[in-house]
């Protein structure tokens, strides 16, 4: 790994880190990664990138600090949040986010300086528990109806797909998914609480 390689290579390295995390390399994860890359980078995604992925998966050293630092200097926070969304997508592609995968993604999010609230929100879209709908909106389950509505409005503005409009199609797809999850979380809470 040399400093400042192309963006796709950096994404490949992060993908490999998540794939390796739980000690299982699954076909579903590989398919998910290939799909993302071919849509995101099109003809710029080459056999060389797959070789790089294989190198990292075979145990090549992944200098996460260096890679995340590079990415941080080149991207806006919205893009970095979207990357975390993508990495959770890899982890979830086999139907379940393992604890080890969660830990690696958390480490990457910290290195990318993704705000904790954003991380929690994305995490709860993939890794659910009884409080997840509230966490997606970045609030506690004790929040008042007014606070819930306000949090929903803020999240809807913050994560509107237009925010990553300048990025590739896959980022926009991820942003739309996130936007949908925010909507779903809000609807679930409204139903549970019985307000309109």
XYZ file of C-alpha atoms in Angstrom:
196
model
C 0.000 0.000 0.000
C 1.472 3.325 -1.119
C 0.060 6.631 0.065
C -2.618 8.213 -2.071
C -3.625 5.363 -4.384
C -6.904 5.659 -6.224
C -10.131 5.821 -4.291
C -11.318 2.390 -5.447
C -8.184 0.751 -4.009
C -8.812 2.396 -0.647
C -12.403 1.161 -0.673
C -11.170 -2.331 -1.582
C -8.873 -2.321 1.457
C -11.671 -1.268 3.820
C -13.974 -3.889 2.265
C -11.349 -6.563 2.875
C -10.954 -5.485 6.507
C -14.682 -6.012 7.098
C -14.750 -9.301 5.153
C -11.841 -10.660 7.166
C -13.226 -9.544 10.519
C -15.319 -12.565 11.422
C -12.847 -15.072 10.003
C -15.304 -16.161 7.297
C -14.909 -15.114 3.674
C -18.319 -15.520 2.137
C -19.481 -15.559 -1.444
C -22.417 -13.284 -0.541
C -19.940 -10.661 0.714
C -17.827 -10.939 -2.411
C -20.867 -10.549 -4.667
C -21.999 -7.499 -2.702
C -18.553 -5.898 -3.083
C -18.311 -6.661 -6.806
C -21.761 -5.205 -7.437
C -20.972 -2.054 -5.517
C -17.681 -1.513 -7.294
C -18.900 -2.182 -10.795
C -21.753 0.276 -10.284
C -19.747 2.874 -8.399
C -16.566 2.866 -10.463
C -17.743 1.306 -13.751
C -14.891 0.707 -16.182
C -12.434 2.104 -13.606
C -13.005 -1.040 -11.555
C -10.600 -3.550 -13.006
C -9.173 -7.011 -12.504
C -6.306 -5.265 -10.698
C -8.715 -4.153 -7.972
C -9.895 -7.730 -7.532
C -6.251 -8.784 -7.248
C -5.755 -6.147 -4.574
C -8.841 -7.436 -2.759
C -7.457 -10.975 -2.937
C -4.081 -9.760 -1.618
C -5.736 -8.143 1.397
C -8.045 -11.118 1.963
C -5.079 -13.485 1.882
C -3.664 -11.666 4.865
C -1.893 -8.683 3.324
C -1.404 -5.923 5.889
C -4.198 -3.323 5.775
C -2.883 0.017 7.077
C -6.273 1.279 8.229
C -4.863 4.434 9.874
C -3.177 5.557 6.699
C -6.060 4.688 4.375
C -8.683 6.356 6.558
C -6.522 9.430 6.899
C -6.237 9.662 3.103
C -9.999 9.268 2.675
C -10.734 11.803 5.418
C -8.632 14.445 3.696
C -10.388 13.903 0.378
C -14.046 13.589 1.293
C -16.916 15.397 2.953
C -18.464 13.876 6.047
C -21.639 12.853 4.143
C -19.528 10.681 1.864
C -17.760 9.070 4.817
C -21.091 8.298 6.493
C -22.175 6.694 3.221
C -19.018 4.554 3.246
C -19.929 3.251 6.701
C -23.376 2.427 5.318
C -21.694 0.438 2.533
C -19.390 -1.435 4.954
C -22.376 -2.431 7.068
C -23.957 -3.664 3.826
C -21.035 -6.081 3.369
C -21.298 -7.296 6.953
C -25.067 -7.782 6.629
C -24.915 -9.494 3.213
C -24.993 -12.908 4.928
C -28.041 -11.827 6.920
C -26.253 -11.038 10.179
C -23.734 -8.468 11.408
C -21.183 -10.289 13.586
C -19.719 -8.588 16.650
C -16.220 -8.726 15.104
C -17.490 -7.016 11.943
C -19.209 -4.359 14.005
C -15.952 -3.675 15.873
C -13.932 -3.241 12.683
C -16.536 -0.904 11.182
C -16.598 1.090 14.413
C -12.806 1.373 14.286
C -12.932 2.555 10.651
C -15.683 5.065 11.497
C -13.527 6.476 14.309
C -10.508 6.758 12.026
C -12.663 8.460 9.383
C -13.906 10.804 12.111
C -17.520 9.960 11.393
C -19.575 11.677 14.124
C -20.726 9.203 16.789
C -24.388 10.100 16.267
C -24.163 9.331 12.551
C -22.421 6.039 13.265
C -25.084 5.007 15.792
C -27.824 5.907 13.361
C -26.380 3.858 10.478
C -25.443 0.980 12.775
C -29.031 0.648 13.969
C -30.262 0.360 10.409
C -28.341 -2.911 10.155
C -27.884 -4.085 13.726
C -31.234 -3.906 15.401
C -32.503 -4.045 18.935
C -35.585 -2.762 20.711
C -34.291 0.826 20.753
C -33.092 0.829 17.148
C -35.836 3.002 15.677
C -34.998 5.708 18.199
C -31.269 5.350 17.606
C -31.767 5.656 13.845
C -33.241 9.083 14.578
C -30.471 9.830 17.064
C -32.727 10.122 20.118
C -33.521 8.209 23.323
C -36.632 6.061 23.682
C -37.771 8.477 26.407
C -38.046 11.358 23.911
C -41.282 13.337 23.749
C -43.488 13.376 20.661
C -42.249 16.876 19.862
C -38.586 15.784 20.151
C -39.262 12.782 17.929
C -40.825 14.940 15.203
C -38.003 17.451 15.415
C -35.323 14.725 15.239
C -37.073 13.185 12.239
C -37.171 16.539 10.401
C -33.489 17.175 11.109
C -32.434 13.679 9.983
C -34.550 13.914 6.847
C -32.817 17.168 5.873
C -29.355 15.972 6.853
C -29.569 12.668 4.999
C -31.465 13.798 1.957
C -30.112 11.956 -1.125
C -29.403 15.348 -2.751
C -26.510 15.712 -0.307
C -24.473 13.093 -2.179
C -25.857 13.911 -5.629
C -22.347 14.593 -6.950
C -21.173 11.093 -6.011
C -21.672 7.889 -8.010
C -24.934 6.067 -8.428
C -24.209 3.578 -5.641
C -23.752 6.354 -3.081
C -27.084 7.790 -4.123
C -28.663 4.351 -3.807
C -27.213 4.044 -0.298
C -28.420 7.539 0.580
C -31.938 6.695 -0.633
C -31.860 3.518 1.471
C -30.776 5.509 4.500
C -33.498 8.079 3.860
C -36.014 5.225 3.676
C -34.776 3.716 6.949
C -35.198 7.087 8.662
C -38.757 7.204 7.320
C -39.403 3.605 8.479
C -38.005 4.258 11.958
C -40.231 7.336 12.290
C -43.289 5.388 11.100
C -42.558 2.542 13.544
C -42.281 4.963 16.450
C -45.466 6.767 15.405
C -47.308 3.450 15.277
C -45.924 2.294 18.611
C -46.710 5.622 20.259
C -49.998 6.141 18.452
C -49.443 9.672 17.177
C -49.748 11.152 13.682
